[in-house]
Amino acid sequence: MNKARFSASIAFGFAMLMLAPQMATAAAKKPSMLVPKDAMVYFGIRNCDDLGKSVEKMALWRMFEDPATDDITKSWLKIGTKLKEYAAKKLSLESPKALDVKPHGAVGVYLALAPPKEEFGEPEVFAALVMEMGEDAEKTRSIVDAIVQKSIDHGGKKDTRELAGGEIIRVRFESDTQVSDEMQVNKDAPLQTTIDEIVDLIGDDLPGGIPKEALQGMLSEFELPEEIVFAFREDVTILASSQDTAASVLRTLKSDGEGSYAESKAVKAMGRRLFKDAQIEMILDLPRIIETFSKENEEAKSTISALGVDTFGPMLYVASIVPEEGIESRGQGFMAIGDKTKGLGKIFMMPNDKVKPPATVTSDAVGFAMLNLNPAEMFDEIIAIVTRIDPAEGEAFRSSMVVPQPDGTTFNIHQDLIAHLTGPVVGSLSIEKPYSAENYGFFLAIGHKSREAWDKVIAMVPPGFLMTRDMMGSTVMDAALPIAGISMGLTDRSFIWLGTTSAVENYIRREGRDEGGLGENPEFRRLAKLLPKQASGVIYVNGEGLYAAQVAAAKAGYVQTDQPPMFGPVGGILQWMIMRNFLGLGIDNPEALKKYQQSAMSTISSEDDGIELNQVQVLVKPND
């Protein structure tokens, strides 16, 4: 084998560990017991066996078992088989079956940062993936040994260290490696060769017309690190960013949880505030991050205090898949806020109200969002934050709000406009049946307490941009061509920032009604019963209705699928997968998949000591 062709076995070997179905034995430890106590970002899976069984109950899993998706499923299975054969050959393993390993029990992911040593340097990163491999521990070790040996064959330098009842293996890659007397290669050149081989291997098998160039672009973003570090202790496998990080994990494992992240304030708070026995848990430890990066930086301390985030607790989140019959997934999050009188705490702690859409949101809405913010108070607090950080900047900000008018007067954006705005902010996307290009509507609206103030704003719009007309005592402002069909609206109590003309007109007709609309939709009410009755923010999506409309749009030609990939290589692949595979162009009978789509709702609530997030997604039963 040409020694310049260094395989990317590291990535693909471990991909097999992470992506294989997770069916095995019970967990021995809580995931937070697997990682060191100084974690700033933490992710844990309590039991991969239980999670794997739950995933098999998901509608998405069942969708790919449906005969309607046979072509797509077979394409991905073919790709998976080819990649396993490729990785096994590169690693000189007996057969692809040697790669059939998966985590058993708990999995913990840990990330910590240290301030940069130089003024404009990058922070030092400490990260580790810790997996209980159970009965597959020995096979996992064989895969890692093969990866290490292949790395050595291509110029990597190996060293080992025993510590805390475990072993650490490190392989270092220099920027320029002397592979032989005649050849010297950059450490990333062999990886690029392997990427080219993979694209040639599976590029023609990508389902839904995903172009090879999109895959090439995505994979080419990867680079080999300067070193890779593995560690082992009993049935636990560790992939770490450095030897020191691996050593820290091994010491944590040896202590059997003592001094681990399980003893942190964040994990204890998660146990008190969020639902018990969640399958997945995540923490962003804001207090630890703030303390680390502001300890010796007075300017940072001052800014953090002005923002008010020094009184914030860690961001906590837990989730479970199919926790009960009829529920696809449930999630809950919480962040404590110590000071609600200033800064971001004051902005985030919005008043709660009933989880009920206004009648202006029609019953056929497939998307709805409402945020009960007070724009005037929010803007006042933003000015106060800027002023606390820099009084001169605060004064300049205030001055910039004053706009001279042609008649010699001035218009103060803050006092003459924003001060008259009220909550809530409401957005809606509706799609009527049967779907056509004209049967959708959307709007984004906000409350106000002075129509006179808005009339002044409208009068300042240059002629030709908007065509103003009266409707039932309200004002409709139609956008001039070439964006016909888009309008704005002004009523005695609301300003509609933007919307389709039909939605704006419908809003005006329905405003002021006490009943009707999405609030009486059975699907919305079904979800609302599963969440808190009061909230400061709500998001609702009817996935089944949205999917049906998207399929119809694709069939009617409103969704273009022959355009080059957008938004970079990763976005390009997503674009093609969504447009081709899930909008009816890669499936013979896309209507058969409507029954697997979900309705979901999330709420944000202000509590006495912080803000709480609740999420639920409704599971479609197998026979629906």
XYZ file of C-alpha atoms in Angstrom:
624
model
C 0.000 0.000 0.000
C 1.236 3.491 -0.835
C 2.237 4.978 2.521
C 0.910 8.384 1.505
C -2.586 6.883 1.548
C -3.217 7.210 5.271
C -6.725 6.000 6.059
C -9.252 8.001 8.045
C -9.859 4.906 10.133
C -9.933 7.007 13.277
C -13.119 8.704 12.188
C -14.799 5.678 10.693
C -13.801 3.240 13.406
C -15.328 5.455 16.035
C -18.305 6.270 13.836
C -19.176 2.586 14.049
C -19.087 2.806 17.832
C -21.339 5.828 17.923
C -23.833 5.129 15.142
C -24.569 1.442 15.620
C -27.956 0.540 17.170
C -27.530 0.718 20.915
C -28.920 -2.534 22.347
C -27.123 -4.107 25.264
C -26.926 -4.471 29.022
C -27.939 -2.187 31.874
C -25.929 0.860 32.878
C -23.618 0.633 35.852
C -23.245 4.352 36.501
C -25.065 7.618 35.999
C -23.467 9.408 33.033
C -22.475 12.391 35.194
C -20.325 9.992 37.256
C -18.189 9.298 34.168
C -16.879 12.841 33.699
C -14.670 15.167 35.794
C -16.116 17.768 38.128
C -14.804 20.773 36.158
C -17.124 20.234 33.163
C -18.544 23.371 31.568
C -20.583 21.569 28.929
C -22.010 18.142 29.699
C -24.101 15.637 27.746
C -25.159 12.267 29.090
C -27.135 9.184 28.073
C -28.276 7.172 31.076
C -28.683 3.817 29.356
C -27.988 3.153 25.689
C -29.949 -0.096 25.849
C -33.121 1.664 27.000
C -32.610 4.525 24.567
C -32.173 2.115 21.654
C -35.433 0.355 22.480
C -37.226 3.698 22.711
C -35.825 4.863 19.367
C -37.316 1.771 17.712
C -40.758 2.954 18.856
C -40.332 6.376 17.250
C -42.427 7.345 14.258
C -39.261 8.281 12.366
C -37.874 4.759 12.850
C -41.155 3.202 11.725
C -41.260 5.537 8.741
C -38.037 4.036 7.432
C -39.510 0.567 7.878
C -42.466 1.542 5.673
C -42.404 0.028 2.144
C -42.804 3.566 0.765
C -39.239 4.363 1.852
C -37.666 1.114 0.635
C -35.509 2.791 -2.001
C -34.095 5.337 0.449
C -33.587 2.785 3.233
C -31.843 0.359 0.904
C -29.599 3.151 -0.381
C -28.418 4.044 3.121
C -27.962 0.386 4.077
C -25.860 -0.108 0.944
C -23.741 2.915 1.869
C -23.317 1.640 5.429
C -22.213 -1.779 4.207
C -19.665 -0.270 1.814
C -18.228 1.977 4.531
C -17.882 -0.931 6.961
C -16.118 -3.020 4.323
C -13.837 -0.088 3.505
C -12.980 0.581 7.169
C -12.366 -3.112 7.890
C -10.002 -3.380 4.929
C -8.127 -0.213 5.872
C -7.736 -1.419 9.449
C -6.717 -4.940 8.354
C -9.534 -6.495 10.390
C -10.745 -10.033 9.723
C -14.169 -8.921 8.492
C -16.618 -6.012 8.671
C -18.333 -7.837 11.558
C -15.348 -6.896 13.713
C -16.740 -3.353 13.644
C -20.102 -4.412 15.102
C -19.715 -2.766 18.487
C -21.895 -0.322 20.396
C -21.929 1.438 23.769
C -23.563 -0.511 26.582
C -24.832 1.429 29.532
C -24.010 5.073 30.168
C -22.289 7.581 27.885
C -20.893 10.914 29.035
C -19.488 13.814 27.002
C -17.411 16.432 28.757
C -16.041 19.821 27.703
C -14.078 22.363 29.726
C -12.159 25.466 28.713
C -9.245 27.408 30.149
C -8.602 31.099 29.376
C -6.061 31.789 26.618
C -2.499 32.173 27.854
C -1.932 35.106 25.504
C -4.075 38.208 25.122
C -5.460 37.288 21.705
C -4.928 33.544 21.934
C -7.512 30.788 21.799
C -8.850 29.107 24.948
C -7.444 25.707 25.827
C -9.964 22.914 25.252
C -10.395 19.806 27.393
C -12.894 17.302 25.989
C -13.695 13.615 26.336
C -16.208 11.022 25.190
C -16.646 8.304 27.835
C -18.565 5.102 26.975
C -19.457 1.990 28.926
C -18.869 -0.693 26.293
C -19.857 -3.712 28.408
C -19.558 -6.996 26.535
C -18.105 -5.199 23.508
C -15.159 -3.750 25.443
C -12.690 -6.306 24.070
C -13.795 -5.835 20.452
C -13.605 -2.067 20.909
C -10.034 -2.387 22.151
C -9.161 -4.421 19.055
C -10.530 -1.679 16.798
C -8.565 1.000 18.645
C -5.395 -1.096 18.462
C -5.900 -1.376 14.701
C -6.385 2.398 14.400
C -3.243 3.037 16.425
C -1.186 0.568 14.394
C -2.373 2.062 11.111
C -1.443 5.509 12.430
C 2.044 4.269 13.333
C 2.429 2.711 9.878
C 1.911 6.148 8.392
C 4.236 8.157 10.564
C 2.348 8.575 13.852
C 4.314 8.470 17.126
C 2.814 6.317 19.902
C 3.337 6.486 23.641
C 1.444 4.803 26.478
C 0.886 5.504 30.149
C -0.727 3.525 32.955
C -2.735 5.442 35.529
C -5.585 4.919 38.024
C -6.112 1.313 37.013
C -6.308 2.179 33.339
C -4.165 2.767 30.264
C -3.714 5.860 28.102
C -2.595 5.553 24.468
C -1.550 8.646 22.531
C -0.613 8.972 18.861
C 0.924 12.267 17.732
C 1.009 13.582 14.167
C 3.600 16.132 13.160
C 2.796 18.734 10.524
C 5.343 17.178 8.179
C 6.029 13.478 8.565
C 9.006 11.740 6.926
C 7.269 8.600 5.695
C 10.325 7.262 3.831
C 13.690 8.431 2.488
C 11.971 9.645 -0.660
C 8.642 10.931 0.637
C 7.452 13.571 3.070
C 3.740 14.375 3.508
C 1.633 16.888 5.359
C -0.448 15.208 8.046
C -3.726 16.176 6.351
C -2.782 15.089 2.822
C -3.379 11.343 3.464
C -6.742 12.135 5.020
C -7.756 14.016 1.881
C -6.757 10.981 -0.178
C -9.011 8.810 1.973
C -11.861 11.285 1.586
C -11.466 11.078 -2.195
C -11.643 7.281 -1.977
C -14.821 7.415 0.105
C -16.524 9.857 -2.250
C -15.671 7.597 -5.194
C -16.919 4.578 -3.213
C -20.362 5.855 -2.186
C -20.903 9.050 -4.183
C -23.065 7.364 -6.824
C -25.206 5.636 -4.180
C -26.390 8.773 -2.372
C -30.207 8.766 -2.302
C -32.418 11.569 -3.480
C -29.966 12.900 -6.018
C -27.515 14.305 -3.469
C -24.514 15.333 -5.588
C -21.076 13.872 -4.933
C -19.702 17.401 -4.779
C -21.802 18.152 -1.680
C -20.401 15.082 0.096
C -16.871 15.969 -1.003
C -17.266 19.490 0.343
C -18.589 18.332 3.708
C -15.894 15.697 4.288
C -13.145 18.062 3.176
C -13.931 20.258 6.188
C -12.314 17.651 8.462
C -8.675 17.817 9.541
C -6.563 15.397 11.527
C -5.759 16.667 15.016
C -2.194 16.965 16.205
C -2.823 13.951 18.399
C -5.463 11.356 19.213
C -5.793 9.949 22.705
C -7.615 6.800 23.798
C -7.904 5.387 27.293
C -9.320 2.200 28.789
C -10.421 1.132 32.252
C -12.385 -2.064 32.791
C -15.267 -1.895 30.252
C -15.002 1.862 29.666
C -13.530 3.341 26.478
C -12.440 6.988 26.392
C -11.643 9.284 23.477
C -9.974 12.432 24.823
C -8.483 15.677 23.569
C -5.222 15.173 25.492
C -3.379 12.862 27.871
C -4.182 15.157 30.795
C -7.888 15.013 30.001
C -7.805 11.217 29.732
C -5.960 11.055 33.055
C -8.611 13.230 34.692
C -11.359 10.903 33.429
C -9.510 7.798 34.657
C -9.118 9.293 38.138
C -12.832 10.104 38.147
C -13.707 6.528 37.197
C -11.414 5.106 39.873
C -13.115 7.215 42.550
C -16.460 5.605 41.631
C -18.183 8.956 41.273
C -16.585 10.772 44.192
C -15.468 14.182 42.953
C -17.201 13.638 39.592
C -19.590 16.025 37.880
C -22.425 14.115 39.575
C -21.543 16.050 42.751
C -21.778 19.459 41.071
C -24.425 22.034 41.968
C -25.688 21.878 38.396
C -26.438 18.139 38.443
C -28.060 18.405 41.866
C -30.222 21.290 40.642
C -31.222 19.203 37.620
C -32.377 16.431 39.932
C -34.508 18.855 41.945
C -36.078 20.916 39.149
C -36.594 18.595 36.171
C -38.470 15.352 35.652
C -36.839 12.184 36.961
C -35.244 9.273 35.114
C -34.730 11.140 31.838
C -32.825 9.204 29.179
C -30.817 12.217 28.002
C -29.412 15.097 30.056
C -27.491 18.234 29.088
C -25.948 21.106 31.034
C -24.310 24.376 30.036
C -22.661 25.439 33.298
C -22.811 29.229 32.923
C -21.585 30.075 36.458
C -18.465 27.956 35.945
C -17.803 29.500 32.524
C -18.284 33.040 33.851
C -16.055 32.431 36.852
C -13.278 30.926 34.727
C -13.155 33.671 32.107
C -13.706 36.693 34.366
C -11.564 35.710 37.350
C -8.668 38.018 36.488
C -10.434 40.312 34.023
C -12.065 43.344 35.631
C -13.520 44.569 32.331
C -15.210 41.210 31.767
C -16.568 41.259 35.329
C -18.021 44.718 34.780
C -19.699 43.722 31.505
C -21.102 40.520 32.997
C -22.509 42.475 35.938
C -24.064 45.057 33.615
C -25.742 42.272 31.654
C -26.942 40.691 34.887
C -25.797 37.203 33.896
C -23.658 36.882 37.027
C -26.867 35.858 38.816
C -27.791 33.202 36.230
C -27.619 29.530 37.098
C -26.601 26.700 34.751
C -28.776 25.877 31.748
C -30.305 22.480 32.481
C -32.142 20.200 30.045
C -33.443 16.627 30.088
C -35.360 14.585 27.521
C -36.837 11.143 27.010
C -37.900 9.315 23.849
C -41.369 7.721 23.911
C -41.649 8.104 27.706
C -45.274 6.946 27.609
C -47.916 5.726 25.184
C -48.886 8.409 22.684
C -45.890 10.678 23.354
C -43.019 10.768 20.856
C -40.697 12.767 23.085
C -40.732 15.036 26.101
C -38.176 17.620 27.181
C -37.776 20.033 30.058
C -35.247 22.751 30.799
C -34.579 25.337 33.482
C -32.244 28.237 34.168
C -32.214 30.004 37.524
C -32.180 33.820 37.486
C -31.178 35.468 40.738
C -31.823 39.113 39.842
C -35.021 39.833 37.900
C -34.813 43.610 38.307
C -32.135 44.427 35.736
C -30.232 43.240 32.691
C -31.072 40.148 30.722
C -32.843 38.693 33.747
C -35.450 41.445 33.535
C -35.830 40.916 29.784
C -36.110 37.116 29.996
C -38.617 37.081 32.864
C -41.661 37.953 30.772
C -45.157 37.717 32.285
C -47.059 34.458 31.843
C -50.472 34.253 30.222
C -52.888 31.527 29.140
C -51.547 29.153 26.496
C -54.251 30.095 24.018
C -53.742 31.662 20.579
C -55.754 34.782 19.761
C -58.691 34.288 17.404
C -56.645 35.983 14.666
C -54.709 32.695 14.337
C -56.919 30.465 12.201
C -57.689 26.832 13.006
C -55.763 25.597 9.950
C -52.471 27.098 11.186
C -49.578 24.657 10.818
C -47.223 26.966 12.690
C -47.847 29.400 15.527
C -45.568 31.353 17.866
C -46.324 33.876 20.591
C -43.936 35.768 22.876
C -45.338 37.900 25.675
C -42.576 40.484 25.688
C -43.028 44.174 26.408
C -41.018 45.969 23.681
C -40.949 49.293 25.523
C -39.579 47.799 28.752
C -37.132 45.628 26.802
C -35.768 48.618 24.891
C -35.471 50.675 28.089
C -33.436 47.887 29.676
C -31.193 47.547 26.609
C -30.361 51.252 26.887
C -29.714 50.793 30.619
C -27.337 47.875 29.928
C -25.377 49.868 27.340
C -25.187 52.819 29.743
C -23.914 50.664 32.623
C -21.168 49.285 30.385
C -20.241 52.672 28.887
C -22.189 55.848 29.812
C -20.952 57.663 26.700
C -22.158 54.849 24.441
C -25.499 54.879 26.226
C -25.931 58.587 25.578
C -24.905 58.149 21.938
C -27.454 55.346 21.601
C -30.220 57.600 22.950
C -29.218 60.394 20.586
C -29.279 58.066 17.581
C -32.983 57.458 18.216
C -33.814 61.055 17.248
C -34.402 61.351 13.486
C -34.727 64.826 11.843
C -37.776 65.290 9.588
C -38.022 67.326 6.350
C -40.374 69.845 8.012
C -37.764 70.673 10.662
C -39.324 68.579 13.432
C -37.800 65.430 14.910
C -39.105 61.900 15.353
C -37.884 60.014 18.436
C -37.999 56.297 17.610
C -37.878 55.419 21.305
C -40.448 57.845 22.697
C -42.724 58.279 19.670
C -42.904 54.638 18.549
C -41.350 51.906 20.696
C -42.835 53.316 23.909
C -46.315 52.705 22.456
C -45.740 49.001 21.651
C -47.213 46.240 23.805
C -47.075 42.476 23.808
C -47.546 39.858 22.748
C -45.695 39.298 19.484
C -47.672 36.762 17.442
C -46.726 34.862 14.287
C -48.697 32.330 12.276
C -48.381 30.170 9.158
C -51.629 28.761 7.785
C -52.250 26.406 4.873
C -55.763 25.753 3.634
C -56.870 22.522 1.980
C -56.581 21.623 -0.825
C -53.116 23.109 -1.160
C -52.311 25.536 -3.960
C -49.937 28.461 -4.393
C -52.661 30.834 -3.155
C -53.780 28.790 -0.157
C -51.072 29.692 2.320
C -50.887 32.707 4.562
C -48.602 34.108 7.232
C -48.399 37.141 9.460
C -46.255 38.646 12.205
C -48.031 41.104 14.498
C -47.494 43.065 17.700
C -49.797 45.028 19.996
C -49.787 48.808 20.421
C -51.584 51.450 22.491
C -51.484 54.441 20.129
C -52.793 54.295 16.584
C -51.909 57.955 16.209
C -48.208 57.156 16.702
C -48.356 54.522 13.959
C -50.245 56.836 11.608
C -47.285 59.228 11.886
C -44.870 56.426 11.004
C -46.924 55.405 7.974
C -47.039 59.012 6.793
C -43.213 59.065 6.702
C -43.011 56.161 4.203
C -41.943 57.531 0.784
C -44.679 57.450 -1.887
C -44.682 54.403 -4.152
C -43.520 51.833 -1.611
C -46.929 51.084 -0.088
C -50.470 51.379 -1.431
C -52.717 52.312 1.486
C -56.415 51.413 1.694
C -59.128 51.258 4.339
C -60.724 48.001 5.521
C -63.373 47.942 8.258
C -61.859 51.049 9.832
C -58.341 49.582 9.780
C -55.494 50.373 7.393
C -54.057 47.862 4.921
C -50.735 48.727 3.275
C -50.076 46.629 0.177
C -46.490 46.340 -0.999
C -45.934 47.699 -4.475
C -44.705 45.372 -7.221
C -42.584 43.247 -7.628
C -43.576 41.762 -4.260
C -47.326 41.710 -4.817
C -49.334 39.688 -2.337
C -47.440 41.032 0.693
C -49.052 43.579 2.978
C -48.900 45.308 6.346
C -51.824 46.244 8.545
C -52.798 48.646 11.325
C -55.799 48.255 13.618
C -56.755 50.076 16.795
C -54.867 47.510 18.881
C -52.323 45.770 16.598
C -49.672 46.455 13.993
C -49.117 43.651 11.480
C -45.454 43.987 10.521
C -45.597 41.649 7.572
C -47.956 39.112 6.061
C -49.628 37.789 2.975
C -52.447 40.061 1.900
C -55.072 37.392 2.595
C -53.691 36.763 6.102
C -53.605 40.487 6.933
C -57.206 40.907 5.785
C -58.263 37.819 7.726
C -56.497 39.162 10.820
C -58.491 42.401 10.613
C -61.778 40.501 10.232
C -61.100 38.253 13.230
C -59.467 40.657 15.691
C -61.490 41.160 18.844
C -63.281 37.824 18.740
C -63.256 35.818 21.953
C -63.666 32.386 20.401
C -62.592 30.437 17.351
C -59.297 29.881 15.626
C -56.420 27.600 16.501
C -57.296 27.590 20.205
C -60.260 25.334 19.403
C -58.309 23.010 17.105
C -58.373 19.473 18.656
C -54.699 18.826 17.871
C -53.587 22.081 19.503
C -55.742 21.434 22.569
C -54.401 17.890 22.832
C -50.843 19.197 23.066
C -51.735 22.120 25.330
C -53.135 19.692 27.931
C -49.683 18.106 28.232
C -47.923 21.403 29.049
C -48.186 24.186 31.658
C -51.410 26.181 31.421
C -49.522 29.508 31.742
C -46.506 30.553 29.668
C -44.642 33.618 28.445
C -43.822 32.025 25.097
C -45.361 29.310 22.908
C -44.299 27.559 19.689
C -46.599 25.077 17.925
C -46.002 23.065 14.750
C -48.445 20.696 13.084
C -45.935 18.496 11.282
C -48.498 16.357 9.495
C -50.225 19.349 7.913
C -46.927 21.030 7.078
C -45.608 17.861 5.425
C -48.760 17.423 3.344
C -48.503 20.989 2.104
C -44.797 20.635 1.311
C -45.405 17.476 -0.705
C -48.113 19.242 -2.667
C -45.805 22.218 -3.211
C -43.051 19.989 -4.541
C -45.410 18.172 -6.880
C -46.789 21.458 -8.157
C -43.272 22.666 -8.908
C -43.127 25.415 -6.274
C -40.063 23.828 -4.660
C -37.025 23.832 -6.921
C -34.808 20.760 -6.614
C -32.487 21.219 -9.556
C -30.571 24.153 -8.110
C -26.964 23.864 -6.869
C -26.534 23.202 -3.125
C -26.884 26.212 -0.852
C -25.510 27.272 2.535
C -22.188 25.429 2.289
C -21.521 21.703 1.954
C -23.509 20.550 4.992
C -26.451 22.781 4.101
C -26.250 21.500 0.559
C -26.719 17.902 1.641
C -29.594 18.840 3.950
C -31.208 20.837 1.166
C -31.131 17.920 -1.227
C -32.302 15.396 1.376
C -35.264 17.531 2.422
C -36.328 18.620 -1.044
C -35.785 15.310 -2.784
C -36.501 12.657 -0.167
C -39.097 14.279 2.035
C -41.004 16.493 -0.381
C -42.234 13.761 -2.622
C -39.569 13.670 -5.313
C -37.564 10.713 -4.018
C -40.540 8.614 -2.866
C -43.164 7.097 -5.152
C -45.972 7.495 -2.626
C -45.125 10.381 -0.265
C -48.734 10.607 0.941
C -48.192 7.281 2.714
C -45.694 8.978 5.028
C -48.022 11.714 6.317
C -49.075 9.468 9.201
C -45.507 9.484 10.582
C -45.273 13.254 10.924
C -45.583 14.833 14.348
C -47.260 17.729 16.062
C -45.083 19.489 18.617
C -45.387 22.306 21.124
C -42.919 24.127 23.365
C -43.582 26.645 26.123
C -41.355 29.015 28.089
C -42.618 30.026 31.531
C -41.397 32.556 34.069
C -41.110 30.965 37.509
C -40.312 32.583 40.860
C -36.627 31.728 40.524
C -35.996 31.449 36.792
C -37.339 30.392 33.402
C -38.609 26.937 32.515
C -38.852 25.244 29.121
C -41.307 22.423 28.413
C -41.569 20.488 25.154
C -43.753 17.667 23.921
C -44.106 15.878 20.607
C -47.114 13.687 19.884
C -46.454 10.162 18.663
C -48.566 8.875 15.776
C -49.688 5.342 16.580
C -48.425 2.570 14.235
C -51.859 1.840 12.763
C -52.911 5.485 12.252
